[in-house]
Short mmCIF file of C-alpha atoms and ligand atoms in Angstrom, two decimals:
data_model
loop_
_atom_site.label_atom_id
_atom_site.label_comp_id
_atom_site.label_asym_id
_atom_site.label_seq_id
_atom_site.Cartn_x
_atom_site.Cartn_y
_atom_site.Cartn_z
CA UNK A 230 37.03 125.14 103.80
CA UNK A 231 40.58 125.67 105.80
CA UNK A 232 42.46 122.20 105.69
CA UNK A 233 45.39 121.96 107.55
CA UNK A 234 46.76 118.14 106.94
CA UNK A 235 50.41 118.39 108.94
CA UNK A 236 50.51 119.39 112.44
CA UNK A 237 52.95 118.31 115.88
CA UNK A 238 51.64 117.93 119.58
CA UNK A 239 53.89 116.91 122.54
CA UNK A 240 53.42 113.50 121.72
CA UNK A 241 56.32 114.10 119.92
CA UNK A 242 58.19 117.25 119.46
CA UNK A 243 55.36 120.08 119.01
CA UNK A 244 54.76 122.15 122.21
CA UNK A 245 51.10 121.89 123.08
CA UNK A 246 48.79 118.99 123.94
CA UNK A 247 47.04 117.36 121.30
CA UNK A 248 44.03 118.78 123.16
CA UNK A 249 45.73 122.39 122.28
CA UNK A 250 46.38 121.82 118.94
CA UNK A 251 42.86 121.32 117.86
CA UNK A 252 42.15 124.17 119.86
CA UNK A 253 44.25 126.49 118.59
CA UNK A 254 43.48 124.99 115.07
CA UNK A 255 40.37 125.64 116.03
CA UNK A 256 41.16 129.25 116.79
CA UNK A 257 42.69 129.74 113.52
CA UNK A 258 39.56 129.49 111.54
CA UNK A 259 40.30 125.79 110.41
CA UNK A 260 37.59 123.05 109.58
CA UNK A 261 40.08 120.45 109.49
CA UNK A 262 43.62 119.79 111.06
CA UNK A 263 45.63 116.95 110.54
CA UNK A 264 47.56 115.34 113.57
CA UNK A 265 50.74 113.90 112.23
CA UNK A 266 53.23 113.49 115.31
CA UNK A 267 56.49 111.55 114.73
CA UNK A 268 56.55 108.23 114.63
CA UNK A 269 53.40 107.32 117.32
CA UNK A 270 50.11 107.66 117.39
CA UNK A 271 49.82 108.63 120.71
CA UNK A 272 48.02 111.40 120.49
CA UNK A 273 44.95 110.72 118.50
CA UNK A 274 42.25 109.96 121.36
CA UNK A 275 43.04 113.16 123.20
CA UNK A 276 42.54 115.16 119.45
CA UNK A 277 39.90 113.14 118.85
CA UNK A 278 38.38 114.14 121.99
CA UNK A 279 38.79 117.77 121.33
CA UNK A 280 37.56 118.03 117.64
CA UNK A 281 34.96 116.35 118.80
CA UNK A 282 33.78 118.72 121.56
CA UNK A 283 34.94 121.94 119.34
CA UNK A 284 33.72 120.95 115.61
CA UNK A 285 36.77 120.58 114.19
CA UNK A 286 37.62 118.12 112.03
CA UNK A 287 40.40 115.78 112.52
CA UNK A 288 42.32 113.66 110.31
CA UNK A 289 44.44 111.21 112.36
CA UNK A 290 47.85 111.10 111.11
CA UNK A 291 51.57 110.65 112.09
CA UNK A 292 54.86 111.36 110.09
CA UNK A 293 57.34 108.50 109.75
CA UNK A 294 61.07 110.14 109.66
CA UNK A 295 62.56 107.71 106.70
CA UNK A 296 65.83 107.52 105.10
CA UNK A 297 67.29 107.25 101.43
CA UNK A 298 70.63 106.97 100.66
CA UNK A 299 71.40 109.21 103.52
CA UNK A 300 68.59 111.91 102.64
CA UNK A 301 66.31 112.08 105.72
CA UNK A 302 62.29 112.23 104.12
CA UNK A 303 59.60 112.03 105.93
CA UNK A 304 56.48 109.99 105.00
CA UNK A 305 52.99 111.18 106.28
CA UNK A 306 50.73 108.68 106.75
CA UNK A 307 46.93 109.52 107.29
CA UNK A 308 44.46 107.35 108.39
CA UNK A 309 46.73 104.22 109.17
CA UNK A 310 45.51 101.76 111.38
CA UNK A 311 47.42 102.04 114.81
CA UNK A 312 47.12 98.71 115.81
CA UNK A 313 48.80 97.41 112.55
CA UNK A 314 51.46 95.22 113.70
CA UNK A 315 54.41 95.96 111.16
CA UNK A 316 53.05 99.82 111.86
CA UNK A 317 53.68 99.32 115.59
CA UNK A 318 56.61 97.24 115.36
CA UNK A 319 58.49 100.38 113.08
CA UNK A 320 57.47 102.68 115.40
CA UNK A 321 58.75 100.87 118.40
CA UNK A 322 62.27 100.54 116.74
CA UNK A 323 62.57 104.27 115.61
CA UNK A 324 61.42 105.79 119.16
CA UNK A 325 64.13 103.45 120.53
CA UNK A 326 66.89 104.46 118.16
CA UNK A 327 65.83 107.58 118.74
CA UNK A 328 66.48 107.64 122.74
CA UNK A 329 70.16 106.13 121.93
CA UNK A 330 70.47 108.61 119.49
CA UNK A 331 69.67 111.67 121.36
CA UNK A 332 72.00 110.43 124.19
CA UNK A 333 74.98 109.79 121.29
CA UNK A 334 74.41 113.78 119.99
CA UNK A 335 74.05 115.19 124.07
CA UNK A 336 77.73 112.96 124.67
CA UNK A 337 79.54 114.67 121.54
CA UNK A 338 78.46 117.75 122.76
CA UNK A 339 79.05 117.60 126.37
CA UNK A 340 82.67 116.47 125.16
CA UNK A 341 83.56 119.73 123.65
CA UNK A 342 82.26 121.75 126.35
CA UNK A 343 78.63 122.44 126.06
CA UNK A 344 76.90 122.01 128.91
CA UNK A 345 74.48 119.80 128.44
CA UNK A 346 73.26 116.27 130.01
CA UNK A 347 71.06 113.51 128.71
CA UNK A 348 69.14 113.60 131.97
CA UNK A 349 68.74 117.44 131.07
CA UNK A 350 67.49 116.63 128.40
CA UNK A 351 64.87 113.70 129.43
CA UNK A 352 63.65 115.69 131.50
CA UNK A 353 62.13 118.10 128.55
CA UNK A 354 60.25 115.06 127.22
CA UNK A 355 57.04 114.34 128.02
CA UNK A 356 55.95 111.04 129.11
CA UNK A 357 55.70 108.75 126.36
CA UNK A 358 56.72 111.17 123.65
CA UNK A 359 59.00 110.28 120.76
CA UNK A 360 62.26 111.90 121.60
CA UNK A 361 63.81 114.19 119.17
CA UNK A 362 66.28 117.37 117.89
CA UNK A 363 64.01 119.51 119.60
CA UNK A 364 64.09 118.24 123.05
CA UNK A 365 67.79 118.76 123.63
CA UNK A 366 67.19 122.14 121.99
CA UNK A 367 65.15 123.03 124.52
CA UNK A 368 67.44 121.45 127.38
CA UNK A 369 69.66 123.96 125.89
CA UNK A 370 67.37 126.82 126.34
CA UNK A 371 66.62 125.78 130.10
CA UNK A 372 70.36 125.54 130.59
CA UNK A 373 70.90 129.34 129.55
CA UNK A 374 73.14 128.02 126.58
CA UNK A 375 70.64 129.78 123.68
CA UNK A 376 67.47 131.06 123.54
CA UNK A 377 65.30 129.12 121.49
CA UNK A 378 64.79 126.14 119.36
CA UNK A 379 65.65 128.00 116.48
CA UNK A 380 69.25 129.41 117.97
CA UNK A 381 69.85 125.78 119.12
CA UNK A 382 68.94 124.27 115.19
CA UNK A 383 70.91 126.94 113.30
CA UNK A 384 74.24 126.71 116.14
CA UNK A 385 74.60 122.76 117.19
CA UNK A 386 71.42 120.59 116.00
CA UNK A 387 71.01 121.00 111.87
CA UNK A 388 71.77 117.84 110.23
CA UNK A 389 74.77 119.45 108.97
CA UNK A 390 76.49 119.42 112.24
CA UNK A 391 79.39 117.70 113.60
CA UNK A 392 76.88 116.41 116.77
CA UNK A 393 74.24 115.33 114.44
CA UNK A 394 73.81 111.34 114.84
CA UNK A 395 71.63 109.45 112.29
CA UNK A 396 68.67 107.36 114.05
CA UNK A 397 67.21 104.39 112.83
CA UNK A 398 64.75 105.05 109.58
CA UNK A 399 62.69 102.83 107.44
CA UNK A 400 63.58 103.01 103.64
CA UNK A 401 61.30 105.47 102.55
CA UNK A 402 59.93 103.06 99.47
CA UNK A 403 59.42 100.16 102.74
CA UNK A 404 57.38 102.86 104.42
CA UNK A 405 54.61 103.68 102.08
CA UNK A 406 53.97 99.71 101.56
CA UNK A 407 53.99 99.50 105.16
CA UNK A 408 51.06 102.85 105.27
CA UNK A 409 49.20 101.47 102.13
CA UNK A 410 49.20 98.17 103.97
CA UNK A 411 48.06 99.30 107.64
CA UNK A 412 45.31 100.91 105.26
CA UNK A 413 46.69 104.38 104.85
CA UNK A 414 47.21 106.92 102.71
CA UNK A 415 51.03 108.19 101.86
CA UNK A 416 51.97 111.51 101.45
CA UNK A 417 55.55 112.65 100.67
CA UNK A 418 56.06 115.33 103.79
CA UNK A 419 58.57 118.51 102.12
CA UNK A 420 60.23 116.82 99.47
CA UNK A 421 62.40 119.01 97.97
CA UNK A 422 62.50 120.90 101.22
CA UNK A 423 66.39 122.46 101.22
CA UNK A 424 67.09 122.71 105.02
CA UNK A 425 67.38 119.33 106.12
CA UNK A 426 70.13 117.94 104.44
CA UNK A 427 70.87 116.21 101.08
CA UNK A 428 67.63 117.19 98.68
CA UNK A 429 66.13 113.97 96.84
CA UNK A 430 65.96 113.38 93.40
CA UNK A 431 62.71 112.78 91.34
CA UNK A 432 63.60 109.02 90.71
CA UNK A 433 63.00 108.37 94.58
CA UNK A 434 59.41 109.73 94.15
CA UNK A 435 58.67 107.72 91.44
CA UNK A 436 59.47 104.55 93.44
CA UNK A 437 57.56 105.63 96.25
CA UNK A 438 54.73 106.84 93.52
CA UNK A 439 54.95 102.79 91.98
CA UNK A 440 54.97 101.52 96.07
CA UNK A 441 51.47 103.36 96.13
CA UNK A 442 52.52 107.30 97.12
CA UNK A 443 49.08 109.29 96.92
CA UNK A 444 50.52 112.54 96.99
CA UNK A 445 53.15 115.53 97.56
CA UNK A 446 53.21 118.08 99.89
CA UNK A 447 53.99 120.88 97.92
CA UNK A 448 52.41 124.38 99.87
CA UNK A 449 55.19 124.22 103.00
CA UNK A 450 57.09 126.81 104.30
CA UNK A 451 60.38 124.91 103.63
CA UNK A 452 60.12 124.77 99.78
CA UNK A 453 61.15 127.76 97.17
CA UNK A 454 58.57 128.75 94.48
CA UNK A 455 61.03 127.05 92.62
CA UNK A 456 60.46 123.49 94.90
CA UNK A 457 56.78 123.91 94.31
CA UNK A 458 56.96 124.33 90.75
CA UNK A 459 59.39 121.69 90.44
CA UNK A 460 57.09 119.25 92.99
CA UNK A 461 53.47 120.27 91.24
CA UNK A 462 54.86 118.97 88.03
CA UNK A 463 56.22 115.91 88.88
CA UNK A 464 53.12 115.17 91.15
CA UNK A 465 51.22 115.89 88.16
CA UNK A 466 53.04 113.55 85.66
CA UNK A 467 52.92 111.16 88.34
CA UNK A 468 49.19 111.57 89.32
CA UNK A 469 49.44 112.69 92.65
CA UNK A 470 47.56 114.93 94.33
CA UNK A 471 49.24 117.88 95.85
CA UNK A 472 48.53 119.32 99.63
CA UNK A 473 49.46 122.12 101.30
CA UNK A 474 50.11 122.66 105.21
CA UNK A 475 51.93 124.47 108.37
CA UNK A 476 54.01 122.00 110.01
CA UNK A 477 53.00 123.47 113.28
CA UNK A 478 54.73 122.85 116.70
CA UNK A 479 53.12 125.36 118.81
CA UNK A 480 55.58 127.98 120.44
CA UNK A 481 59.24 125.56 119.30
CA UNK A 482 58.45 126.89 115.63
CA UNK A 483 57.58 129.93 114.01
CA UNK A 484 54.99 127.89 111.40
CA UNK A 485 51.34 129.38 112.15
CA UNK A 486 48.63 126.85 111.49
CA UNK A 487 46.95 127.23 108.43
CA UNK A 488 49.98 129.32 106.57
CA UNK A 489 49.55 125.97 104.02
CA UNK A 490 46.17 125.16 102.60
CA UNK A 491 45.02 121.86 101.56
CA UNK A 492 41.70 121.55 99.11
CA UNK A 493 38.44 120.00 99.64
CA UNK A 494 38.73 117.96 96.71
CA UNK A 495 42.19 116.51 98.10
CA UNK A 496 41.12 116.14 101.32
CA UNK A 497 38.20 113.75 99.41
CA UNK A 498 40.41 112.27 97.48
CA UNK A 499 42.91 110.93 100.46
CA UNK A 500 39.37 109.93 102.33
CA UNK A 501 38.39 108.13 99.37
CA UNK A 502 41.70 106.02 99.01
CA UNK A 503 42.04 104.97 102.59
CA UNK A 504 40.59 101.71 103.71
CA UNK A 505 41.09 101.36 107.25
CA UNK A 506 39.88 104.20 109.82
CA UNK A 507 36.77 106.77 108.96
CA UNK A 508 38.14 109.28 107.90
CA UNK A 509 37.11 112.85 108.79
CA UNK A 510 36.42 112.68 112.68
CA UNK A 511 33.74 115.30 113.32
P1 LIG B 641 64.56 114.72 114.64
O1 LIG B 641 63.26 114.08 114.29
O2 LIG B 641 64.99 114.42 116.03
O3 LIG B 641 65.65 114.47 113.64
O4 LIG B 641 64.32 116.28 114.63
C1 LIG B 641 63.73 116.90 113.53
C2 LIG B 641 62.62 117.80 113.99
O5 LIG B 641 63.18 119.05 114.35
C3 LIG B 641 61.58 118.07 112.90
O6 LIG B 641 60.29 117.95 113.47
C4 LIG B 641 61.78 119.50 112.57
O7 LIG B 641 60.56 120.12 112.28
C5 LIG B 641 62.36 120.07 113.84
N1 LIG B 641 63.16 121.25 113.53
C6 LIG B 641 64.01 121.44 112.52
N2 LIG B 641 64.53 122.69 112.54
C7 LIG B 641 63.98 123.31 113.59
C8 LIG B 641 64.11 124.61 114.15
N3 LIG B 641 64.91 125.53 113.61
N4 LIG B 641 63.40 124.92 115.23
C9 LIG B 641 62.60 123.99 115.78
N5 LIG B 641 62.42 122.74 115.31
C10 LIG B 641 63.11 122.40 114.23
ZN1 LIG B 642 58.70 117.81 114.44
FE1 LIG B 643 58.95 116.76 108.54
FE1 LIG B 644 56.56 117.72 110.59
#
């Protein structure tokens, strides 16, 4: 079995349609991909859809960007009800702090001479997406300013960069009550992941572990052998299960779907420990 449990369509900031993803998912050899896009849920019918004509199986997912102590950590959540109304409410206010946020970052920039616009950068958004880094990186590509996402990350968009502007983010303990409690299951996305700012420290996991954490992602591209060894033990002294996954965003990203493997056992595990949606769409 080929589990893939973290994956981005263009309902947020991956390149393909959620349609596309399972396809390509499907292409890879997977049995199961996970959906998570940012902060919506938008996307789910459309996978659902797919996986359902292809044999794939889906598990319906999103990842909640969340802050702590001015670390950014992001919380997946599978298998959350989407109608939940402090679920829906979150989401609302972080895709709106999120537009005003964008626009802040595109205003530095244009002030010291790159050539960029908010409309520009709109206009690389698909309809009803949540708005992120990666849209104004690719407003920069269309402009002629770089040539990919990556070039854009690594010159003006890391969150070490004098344009970067915070957005609105839950408290990362807040979030996994508010997954457990829309009937979800909380996994800690890349958590000693070194590229996106300041690295947490092992007391935040335990909080989130006492708030009702299930697991770790510990297989992901953005984490040392040294980050997984580190994150296998602590998920172990803190019983949590461990997963492993690509991160994929179709063409803005180098991650290839099923780089990360999650295992069977996991995958029955987080099934077994959600109490809201079914859980494997087939
Ligand atoms: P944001 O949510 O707007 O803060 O943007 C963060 C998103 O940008 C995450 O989904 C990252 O995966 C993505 N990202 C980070 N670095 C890169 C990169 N070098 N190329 C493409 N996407 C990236
Ligand atoms: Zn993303
Ligand atoms: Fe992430
Ligand atoms: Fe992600």
């Amino acid at each position: 079995m080929r589990i893939d449990l973290h994956t981005h369509s263009r309902a947020s900031d991956g390149t393909q349609t959620p349609a596309q993803v399972v396809a390509a998912a499907a292409d890879a050899g997977l049995d199961v991909v996970a959906l998570t896009d940012h902060d919506t849920t938008s996307g789910w019918v459309e996978a659902a859809d797919a996986a359902a004509s292809l044999g794939v199986g889906l598990v319906r997912g999103v990842e909640i960007s969340c802050a702590h102590r001015g670390a950014s950590v992001h919380l997946l959540g599978y298998l959350v009800d989407p109608a939940h109304p402090g679920l829906v409410a979150e989401f609302a206010r972080a895709r709106e702090s999120r537009v005003t946020r964008l626009a802040a970052m595109v205003e530095l920039m244009a002030a010291d001479g790159i050539p960029i616009s908010y409309e520009q950068v709109r206009a690389q958004v698909p309809d009803g997406a949540t708005e992120g880094r990666p849209h104004i990186a690719d407003a920069l590509v269309q402009a002629g300013v770089v040539a990919d996402r990556n070039e854009a990350f690594s010159r003006y968009l890391a969150n070490t960069s004098r344009y970067y502007v915070r957005h609105y983010a839950p408290d990362a303990v807040d979030a996994v009550r508010l997954v457990v409690a829309a009937g979800g299951v909380a996994v800690h996305a890349h958590p000693f992941s070194g590229t996106r700012g300041r690295r947490v420290g092992d007391d935040l996991v335990e909080r989130m572990a006492e708030a009702g954490l299930a697991g770790l992602e510990v297989d992901h591209r953005d984490h040392s052998p040294e980050a997984r060894a580190r994150a296998r033990a602590l998920a172990g002294r803190l019983g949590l299960v461990t997963t492993g996954s690509s991160d994929y965003h179709g063409a803005g990203k180098d991650n290839r779907l099923g780089e990360n493997l999650t295992s069977p056992e996991v995958l029955a595990a987080i099934e077994e420990r959600s109490s809201g949606l079914t859980p494997v769409l087939h």
